Short mmCIF file of C-alpha atoms and ligand atoms in Angstrom, two decimals:
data_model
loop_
_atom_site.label_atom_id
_atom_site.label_comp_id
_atom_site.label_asym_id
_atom_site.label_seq_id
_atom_site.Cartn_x
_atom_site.Cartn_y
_atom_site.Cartn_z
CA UNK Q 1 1.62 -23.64 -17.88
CA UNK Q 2 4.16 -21.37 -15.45
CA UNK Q 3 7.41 -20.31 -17.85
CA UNK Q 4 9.89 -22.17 -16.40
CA UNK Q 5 12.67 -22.16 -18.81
CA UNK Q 6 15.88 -22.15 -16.94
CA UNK Q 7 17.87 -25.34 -15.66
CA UNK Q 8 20.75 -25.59 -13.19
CA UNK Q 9 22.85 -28.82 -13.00
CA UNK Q 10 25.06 -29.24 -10.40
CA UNK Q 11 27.72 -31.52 -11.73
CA UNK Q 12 31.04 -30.22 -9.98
CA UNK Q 13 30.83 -32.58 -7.19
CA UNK Q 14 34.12 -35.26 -6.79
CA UNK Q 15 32.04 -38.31 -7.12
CA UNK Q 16 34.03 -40.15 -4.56
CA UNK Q 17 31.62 -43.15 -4.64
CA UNK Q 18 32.79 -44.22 -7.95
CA UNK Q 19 36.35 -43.51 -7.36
CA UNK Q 20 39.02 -44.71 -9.03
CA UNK Q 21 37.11 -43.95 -12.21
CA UNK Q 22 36.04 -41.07 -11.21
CA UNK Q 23 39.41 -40.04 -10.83
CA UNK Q 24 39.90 -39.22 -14.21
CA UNK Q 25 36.52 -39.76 -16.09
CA UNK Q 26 33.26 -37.28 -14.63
CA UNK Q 27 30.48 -39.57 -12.81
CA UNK Q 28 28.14 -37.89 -15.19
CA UNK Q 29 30.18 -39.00 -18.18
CA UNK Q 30 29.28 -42.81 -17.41
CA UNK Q 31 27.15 -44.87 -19.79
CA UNK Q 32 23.90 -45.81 -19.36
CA UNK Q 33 24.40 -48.49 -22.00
CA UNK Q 34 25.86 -46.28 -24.49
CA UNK Q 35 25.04 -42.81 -23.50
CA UNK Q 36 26.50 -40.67 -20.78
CA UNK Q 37 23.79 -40.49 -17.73
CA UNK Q 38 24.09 -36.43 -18.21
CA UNK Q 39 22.59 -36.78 -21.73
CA UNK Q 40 19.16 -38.25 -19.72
CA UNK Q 41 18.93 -35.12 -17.65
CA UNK Q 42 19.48 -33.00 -20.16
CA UNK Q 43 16.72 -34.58 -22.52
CA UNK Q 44 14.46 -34.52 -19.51
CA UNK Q 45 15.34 -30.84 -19.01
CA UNK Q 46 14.23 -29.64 -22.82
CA UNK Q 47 11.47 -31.94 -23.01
CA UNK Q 48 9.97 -30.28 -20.24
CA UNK Q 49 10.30 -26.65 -22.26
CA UNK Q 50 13.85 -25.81 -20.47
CA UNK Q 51 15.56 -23.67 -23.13
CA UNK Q 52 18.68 -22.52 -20.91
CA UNK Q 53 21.34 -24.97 -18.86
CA UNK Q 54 23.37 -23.62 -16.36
CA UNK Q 55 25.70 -26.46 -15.96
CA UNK Q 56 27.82 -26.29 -12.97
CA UNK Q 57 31.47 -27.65 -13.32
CA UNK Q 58 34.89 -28.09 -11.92
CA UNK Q 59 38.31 -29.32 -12.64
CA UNK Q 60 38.69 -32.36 -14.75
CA UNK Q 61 34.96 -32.35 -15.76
CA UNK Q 62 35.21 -31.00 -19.72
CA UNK Q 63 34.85 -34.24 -21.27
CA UNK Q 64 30.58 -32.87 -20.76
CA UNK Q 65 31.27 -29.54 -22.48
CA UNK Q 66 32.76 -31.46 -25.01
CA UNK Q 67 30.29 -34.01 -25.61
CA UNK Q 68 27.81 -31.58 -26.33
CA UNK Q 69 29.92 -29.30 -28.63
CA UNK Q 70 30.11 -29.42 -31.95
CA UNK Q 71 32.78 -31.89 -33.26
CA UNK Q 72 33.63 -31.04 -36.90
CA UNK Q 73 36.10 -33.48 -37.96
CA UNK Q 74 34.10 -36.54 -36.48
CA UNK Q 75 31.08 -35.62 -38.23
CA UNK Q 76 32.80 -34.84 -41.58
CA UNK Q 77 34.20 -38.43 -41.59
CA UNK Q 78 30.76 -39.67 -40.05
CA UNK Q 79 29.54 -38.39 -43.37
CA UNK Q 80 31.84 -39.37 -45.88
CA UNK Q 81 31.38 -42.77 -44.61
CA UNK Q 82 27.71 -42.50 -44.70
CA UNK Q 83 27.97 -43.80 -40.76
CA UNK Q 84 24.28 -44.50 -39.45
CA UNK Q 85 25.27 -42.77 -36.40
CA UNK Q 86 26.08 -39.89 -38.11
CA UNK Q 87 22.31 -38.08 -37.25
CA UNK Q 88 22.79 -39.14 -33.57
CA UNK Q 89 26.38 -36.87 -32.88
CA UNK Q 90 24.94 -34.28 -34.84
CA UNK Q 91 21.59 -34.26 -32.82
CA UNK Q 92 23.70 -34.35 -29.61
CA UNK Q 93 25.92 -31.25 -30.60
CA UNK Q 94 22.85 -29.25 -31.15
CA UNK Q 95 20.18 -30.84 -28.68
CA UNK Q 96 21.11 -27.67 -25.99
CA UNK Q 97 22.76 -24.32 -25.49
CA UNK Q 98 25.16 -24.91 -22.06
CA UNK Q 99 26.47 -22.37 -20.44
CA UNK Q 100 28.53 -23.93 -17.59
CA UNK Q 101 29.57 -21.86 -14.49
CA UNK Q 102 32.42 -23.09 -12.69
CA UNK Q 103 32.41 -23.97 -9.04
CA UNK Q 104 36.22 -23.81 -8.16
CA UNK Q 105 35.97 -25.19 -4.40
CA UNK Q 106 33.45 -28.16 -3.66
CA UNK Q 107 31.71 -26.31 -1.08
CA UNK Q 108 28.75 -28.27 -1.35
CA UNK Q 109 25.47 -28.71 -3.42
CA UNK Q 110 24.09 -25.25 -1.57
CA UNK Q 111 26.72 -23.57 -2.80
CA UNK Q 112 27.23 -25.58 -6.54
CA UNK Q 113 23.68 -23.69 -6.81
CA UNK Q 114 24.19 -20.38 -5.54
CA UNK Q 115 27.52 -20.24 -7.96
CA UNK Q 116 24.86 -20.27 -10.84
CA UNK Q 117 22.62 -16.91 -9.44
CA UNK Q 118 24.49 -14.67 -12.48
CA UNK Q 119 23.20 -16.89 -14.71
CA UNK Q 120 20.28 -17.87 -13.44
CA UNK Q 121 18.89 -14.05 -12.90
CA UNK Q 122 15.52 -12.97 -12.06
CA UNK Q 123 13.86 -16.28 -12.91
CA UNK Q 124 12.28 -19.32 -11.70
CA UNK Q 125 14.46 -22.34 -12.42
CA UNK Q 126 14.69 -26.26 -11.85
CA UNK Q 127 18.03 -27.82 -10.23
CA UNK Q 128 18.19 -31.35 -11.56
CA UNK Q 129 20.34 -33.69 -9.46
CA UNK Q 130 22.02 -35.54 -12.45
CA UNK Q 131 22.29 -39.02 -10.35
CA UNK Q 132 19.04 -39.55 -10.19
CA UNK Q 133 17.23 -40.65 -13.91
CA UNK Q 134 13.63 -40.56 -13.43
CA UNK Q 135 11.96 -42.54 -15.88
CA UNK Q 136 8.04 -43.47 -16.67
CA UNK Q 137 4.95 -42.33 -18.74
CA UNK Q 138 4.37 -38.73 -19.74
CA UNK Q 139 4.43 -36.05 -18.19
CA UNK Q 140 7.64 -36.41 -17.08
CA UNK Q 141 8.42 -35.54 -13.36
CA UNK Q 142 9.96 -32.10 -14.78
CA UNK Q 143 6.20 -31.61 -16.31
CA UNK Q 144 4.90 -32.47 -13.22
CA UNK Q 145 6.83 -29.99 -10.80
CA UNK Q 146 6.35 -27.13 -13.67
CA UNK Q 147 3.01 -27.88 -12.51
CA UNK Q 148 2.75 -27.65 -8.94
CA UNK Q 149 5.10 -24.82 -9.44
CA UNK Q 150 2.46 -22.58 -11.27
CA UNK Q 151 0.14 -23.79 -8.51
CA UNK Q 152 1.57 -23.30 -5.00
CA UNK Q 153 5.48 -21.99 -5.84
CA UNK Q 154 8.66 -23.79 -5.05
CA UNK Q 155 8.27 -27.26 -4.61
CA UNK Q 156 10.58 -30.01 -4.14
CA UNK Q 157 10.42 -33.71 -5.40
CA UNK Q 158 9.96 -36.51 -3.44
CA UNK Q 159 9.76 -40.09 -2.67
CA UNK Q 160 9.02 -42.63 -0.07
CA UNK Q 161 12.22 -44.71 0.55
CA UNK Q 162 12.12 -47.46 3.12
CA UNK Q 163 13.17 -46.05 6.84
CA UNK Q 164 16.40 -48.00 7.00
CA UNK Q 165 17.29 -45.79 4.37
CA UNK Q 166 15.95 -42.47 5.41
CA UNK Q 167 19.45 -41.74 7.02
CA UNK Q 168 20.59 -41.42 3.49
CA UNK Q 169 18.68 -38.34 2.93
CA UNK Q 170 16.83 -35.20 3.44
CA UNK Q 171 13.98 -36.04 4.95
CA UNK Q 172 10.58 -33.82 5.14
CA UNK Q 173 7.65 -32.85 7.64
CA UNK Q 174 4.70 -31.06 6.75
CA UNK Q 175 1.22 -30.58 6.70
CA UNK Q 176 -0.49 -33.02 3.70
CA UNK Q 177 -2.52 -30.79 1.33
CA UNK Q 178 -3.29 -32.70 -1.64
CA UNK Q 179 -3.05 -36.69 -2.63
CA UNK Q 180 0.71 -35.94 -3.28
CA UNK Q 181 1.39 -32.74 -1.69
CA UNK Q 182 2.72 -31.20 1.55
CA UNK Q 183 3.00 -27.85 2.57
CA UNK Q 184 7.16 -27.95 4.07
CA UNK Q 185 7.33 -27.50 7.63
CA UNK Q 186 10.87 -28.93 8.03
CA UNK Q 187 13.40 -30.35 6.32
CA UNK Q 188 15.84 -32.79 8.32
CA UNK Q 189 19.22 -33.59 6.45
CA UNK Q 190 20.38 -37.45 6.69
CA UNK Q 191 18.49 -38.12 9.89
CA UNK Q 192 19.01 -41.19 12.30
CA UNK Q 193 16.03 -43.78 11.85
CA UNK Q 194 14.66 -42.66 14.89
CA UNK Q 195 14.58 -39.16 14.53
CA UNK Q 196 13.11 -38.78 10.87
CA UNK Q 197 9.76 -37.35 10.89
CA UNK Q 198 8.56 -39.64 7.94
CA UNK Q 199 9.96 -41.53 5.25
CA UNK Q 200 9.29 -38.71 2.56
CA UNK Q 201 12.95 -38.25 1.16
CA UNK Q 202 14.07 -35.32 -1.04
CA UNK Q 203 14.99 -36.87 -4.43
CA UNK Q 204 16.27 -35.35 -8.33
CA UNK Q 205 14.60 -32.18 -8.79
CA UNK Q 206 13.68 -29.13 -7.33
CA UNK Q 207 12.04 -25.66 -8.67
CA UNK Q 208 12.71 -22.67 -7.03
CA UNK Q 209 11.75 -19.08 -7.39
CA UNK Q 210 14.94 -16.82 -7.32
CA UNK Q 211 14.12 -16.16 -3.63
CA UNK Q 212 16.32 -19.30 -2.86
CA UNK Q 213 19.71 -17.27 -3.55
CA UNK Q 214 19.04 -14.71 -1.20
CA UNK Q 215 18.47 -17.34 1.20
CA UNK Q 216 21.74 -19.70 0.23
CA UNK Q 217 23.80 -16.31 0.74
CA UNK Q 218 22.59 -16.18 4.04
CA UNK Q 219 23.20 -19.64 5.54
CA UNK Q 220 26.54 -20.58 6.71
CA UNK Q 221 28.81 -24.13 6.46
CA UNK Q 222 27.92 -26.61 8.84
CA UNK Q 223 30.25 -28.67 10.65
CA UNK Q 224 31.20 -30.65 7.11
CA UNK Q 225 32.03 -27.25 5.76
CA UNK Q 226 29.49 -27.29 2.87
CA UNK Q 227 27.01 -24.71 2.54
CA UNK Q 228 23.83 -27.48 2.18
CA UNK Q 229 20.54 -26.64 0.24
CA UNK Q 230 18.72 -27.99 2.83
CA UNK Q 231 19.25 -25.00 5.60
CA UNK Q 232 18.10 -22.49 2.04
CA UNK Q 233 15.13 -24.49 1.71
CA UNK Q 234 14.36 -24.58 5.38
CA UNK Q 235 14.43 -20.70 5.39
CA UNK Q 236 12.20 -20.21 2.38
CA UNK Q 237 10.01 -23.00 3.70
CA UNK Q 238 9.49 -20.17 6.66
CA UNK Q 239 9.19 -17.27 4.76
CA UNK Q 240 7.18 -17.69 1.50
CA UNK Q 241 6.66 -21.42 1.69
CA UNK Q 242 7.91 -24.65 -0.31
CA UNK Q 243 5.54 -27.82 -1.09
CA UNK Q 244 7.18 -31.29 -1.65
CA UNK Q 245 5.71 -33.40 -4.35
CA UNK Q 246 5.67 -36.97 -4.26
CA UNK Q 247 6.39 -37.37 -7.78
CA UNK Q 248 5.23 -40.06 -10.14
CA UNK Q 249 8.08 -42.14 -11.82
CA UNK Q 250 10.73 -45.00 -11.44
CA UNK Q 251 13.89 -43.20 -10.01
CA UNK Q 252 17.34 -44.98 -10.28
CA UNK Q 253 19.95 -43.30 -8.17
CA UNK Q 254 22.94 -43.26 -10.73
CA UNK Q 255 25.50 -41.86 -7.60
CA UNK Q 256 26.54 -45.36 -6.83
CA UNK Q 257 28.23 -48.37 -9.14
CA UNK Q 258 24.95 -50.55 -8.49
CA UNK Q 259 22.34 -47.74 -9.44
CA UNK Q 260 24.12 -46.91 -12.68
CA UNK Q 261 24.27 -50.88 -13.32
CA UNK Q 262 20.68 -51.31 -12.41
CA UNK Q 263 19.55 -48.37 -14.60
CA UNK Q 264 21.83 -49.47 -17.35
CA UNK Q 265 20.05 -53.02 -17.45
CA UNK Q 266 16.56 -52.15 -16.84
CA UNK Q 267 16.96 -49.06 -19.56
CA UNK Q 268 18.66 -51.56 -21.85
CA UNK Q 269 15.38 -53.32 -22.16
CA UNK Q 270 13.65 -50.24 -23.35
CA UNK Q 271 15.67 -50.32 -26.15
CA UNK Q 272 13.96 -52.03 -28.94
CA UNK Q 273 17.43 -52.79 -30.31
CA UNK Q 274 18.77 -54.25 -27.22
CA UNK Q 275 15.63 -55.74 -25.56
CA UNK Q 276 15.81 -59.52 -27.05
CA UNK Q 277 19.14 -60.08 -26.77
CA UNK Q 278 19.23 -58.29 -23.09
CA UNK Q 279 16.32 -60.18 -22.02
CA UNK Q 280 17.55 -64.17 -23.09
CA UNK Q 281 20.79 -62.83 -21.27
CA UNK Q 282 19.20 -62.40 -18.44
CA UNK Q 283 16.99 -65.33 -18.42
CA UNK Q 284 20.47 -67.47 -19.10
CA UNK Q 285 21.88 -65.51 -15.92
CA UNK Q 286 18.77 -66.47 -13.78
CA UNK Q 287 18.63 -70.15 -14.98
CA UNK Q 288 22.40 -70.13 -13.54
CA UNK Q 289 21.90 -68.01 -10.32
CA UNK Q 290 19.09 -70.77 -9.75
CA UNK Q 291 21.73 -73.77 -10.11
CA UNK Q 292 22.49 -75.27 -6.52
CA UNK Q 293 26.17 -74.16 -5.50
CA UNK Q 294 28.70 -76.98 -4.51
P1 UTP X 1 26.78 -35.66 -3.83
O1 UTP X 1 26.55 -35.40 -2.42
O2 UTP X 1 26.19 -36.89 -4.42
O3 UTP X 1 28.37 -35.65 -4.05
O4 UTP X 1 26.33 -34.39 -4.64
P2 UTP X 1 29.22 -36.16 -5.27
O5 UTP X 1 30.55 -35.51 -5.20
O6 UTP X 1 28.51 -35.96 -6.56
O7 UTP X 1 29.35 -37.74 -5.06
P3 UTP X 1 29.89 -38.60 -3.81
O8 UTP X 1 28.83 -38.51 -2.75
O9 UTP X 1 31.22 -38.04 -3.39
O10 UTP X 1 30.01 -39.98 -4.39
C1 UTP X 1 25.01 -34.18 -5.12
C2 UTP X 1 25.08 -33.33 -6.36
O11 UTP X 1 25.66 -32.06 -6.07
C3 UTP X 1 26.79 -31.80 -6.87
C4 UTP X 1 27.28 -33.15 -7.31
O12 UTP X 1 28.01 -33.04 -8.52
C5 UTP X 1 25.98 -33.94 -7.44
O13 UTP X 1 25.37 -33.71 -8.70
N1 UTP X 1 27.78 -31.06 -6.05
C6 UTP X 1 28.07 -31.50 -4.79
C7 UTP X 1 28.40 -29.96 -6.57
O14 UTP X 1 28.14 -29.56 -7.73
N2 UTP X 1 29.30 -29.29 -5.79
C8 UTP X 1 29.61 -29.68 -4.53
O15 UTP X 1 30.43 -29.01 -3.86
C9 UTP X 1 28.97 -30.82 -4.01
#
């Protein structure tokens, strides 16, 4: 399997779709039932062999630094008291090393990346979108773009979203070579309906070889005045070529109040401490939503 060992998140963004929380508290600092949605993309991250997190920050987003910090006091009192969550903080402080790079303008998610190049360096990395949680069986969709990667190079994830929804996203157009792969020909950033050349949206994750910072340094900001990833993928898709991967995987889009609810539910009843009691809930909650109104 390729070495690909480095991670960047891009995490500095204002999160203005769950304002006024996110006001004050980072979007990535929401639970998922009781864990912050960051922790899933970092567990994704190591699982898949990542050893070093570039996590990409701004103002008023250090509650994440400190949630995966060491916290001596908490854990001394965690273990005076014999607290069965003790194991849990201290697995959390320890789970990665972080370094975090900050991003002191929001000059968009081409730029949150190209703000990490010092600390990426000469290597191939993964950018993980920390909105979207990918869950399903093994190998994770990390595993599976490590793979590709060592195949045909840089390769994007994607899914198939219905095309009401493709103006949403960046969409792709390429030539198909393999059950679940295309060769990039274009990529087309939140198209109208009618002018998306498919319904293959960019989701999550990407892998890149470094190559991708020498073409984010030489796009420009569009009229929204962010420097977009897009443009930097459309220029390496020209020169030494990006695949898109339609990944295998449940993907809920934790950017908006209902994905993080949805996700927060449906992950709930994974949780073989949860699922019983989350499940007659629900069953109560669709007996009611069945009642006739009136
Ligand atoms: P989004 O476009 O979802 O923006 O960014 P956002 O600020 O997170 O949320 P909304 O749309 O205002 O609700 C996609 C990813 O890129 C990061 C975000 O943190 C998110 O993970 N990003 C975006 C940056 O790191 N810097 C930026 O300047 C823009």
């Amino acid at each position: 399997m390729t070495n690909v060992r480095t991670a960047v998140i891009p995490a500095a963004g204002f999160g203005t779709r769950f304002l006024p929380i996110s006001k004050a508290i980072p979007k990535e600092m929401l639970p998922i039932v009781d864990r912050p949605a960051i922790q899933y993309t970092i567990e994704q991250a190591l699982d898949a062999g990542i050893d070093r997190i570039v996590l990409v920050t701004s103002r008023g987003k250090t509650p994440m630094e400190d949630y995966f910090d060491i916290a001596p006091d908490l854990e001394a009192t965690l273990e005076r008291r014999k607290h069965a969550k003790l194991d849990e903080v201290r697995r959390i402080s320890r789970m990665a090393d972080i370094v975090t790079v900050r991003q002191k303008e929001q000059r968009g998610l081409g730029h949150a990346v190209l703000c990490a190049k010092e600390a990426v360096g000469d290597n191939p990395f993964v950018v993980f979108l920390p909105d979207d949680i990918i869950v399903g069986p093994a190998p994770s969709v990390t595993r599976q773009l490590i793979d590709v990667y060592g195949r045909r190079g840089s390769v994007i994830a994607v899914q198939e979203v219905p095309m009401e929804q493709v103006s949403s996203y960046g969409v792709v157009a390429g030539e198909q070579v393999g059950e679940r792969e295309w060769r990039l020909r274009e990529v087309v950033e939140k198209p109208p309906r009618d002018k998306a050349p498919s319904n293959l949206a960019i989701v999550s994750q990407y892998i890149f070889s470094p190559e991708i910072f020498a073409a984010l340094e030489r796009i420009t900001e569009g009229a929204i005045g962010e420097l977009q990833l897009t443009d930097a993928i459309q220029i390496l898709a020209k020169g030494s070529g990006v695949h898109a991967y339609k990944f295998n995987g449940t993907r809920y889009d934790c950017g908006t109040p209902l994905g993080l609810l949805q996700a927060s539910v449906e992950l709930a009843l994974e949780r073989p401490d949860m699922r019983d009691r989350v499940k007659a809930w629900l069953a109560g909650l669709n007996a009611k939503l069945g009642q006739p109104t009136g």
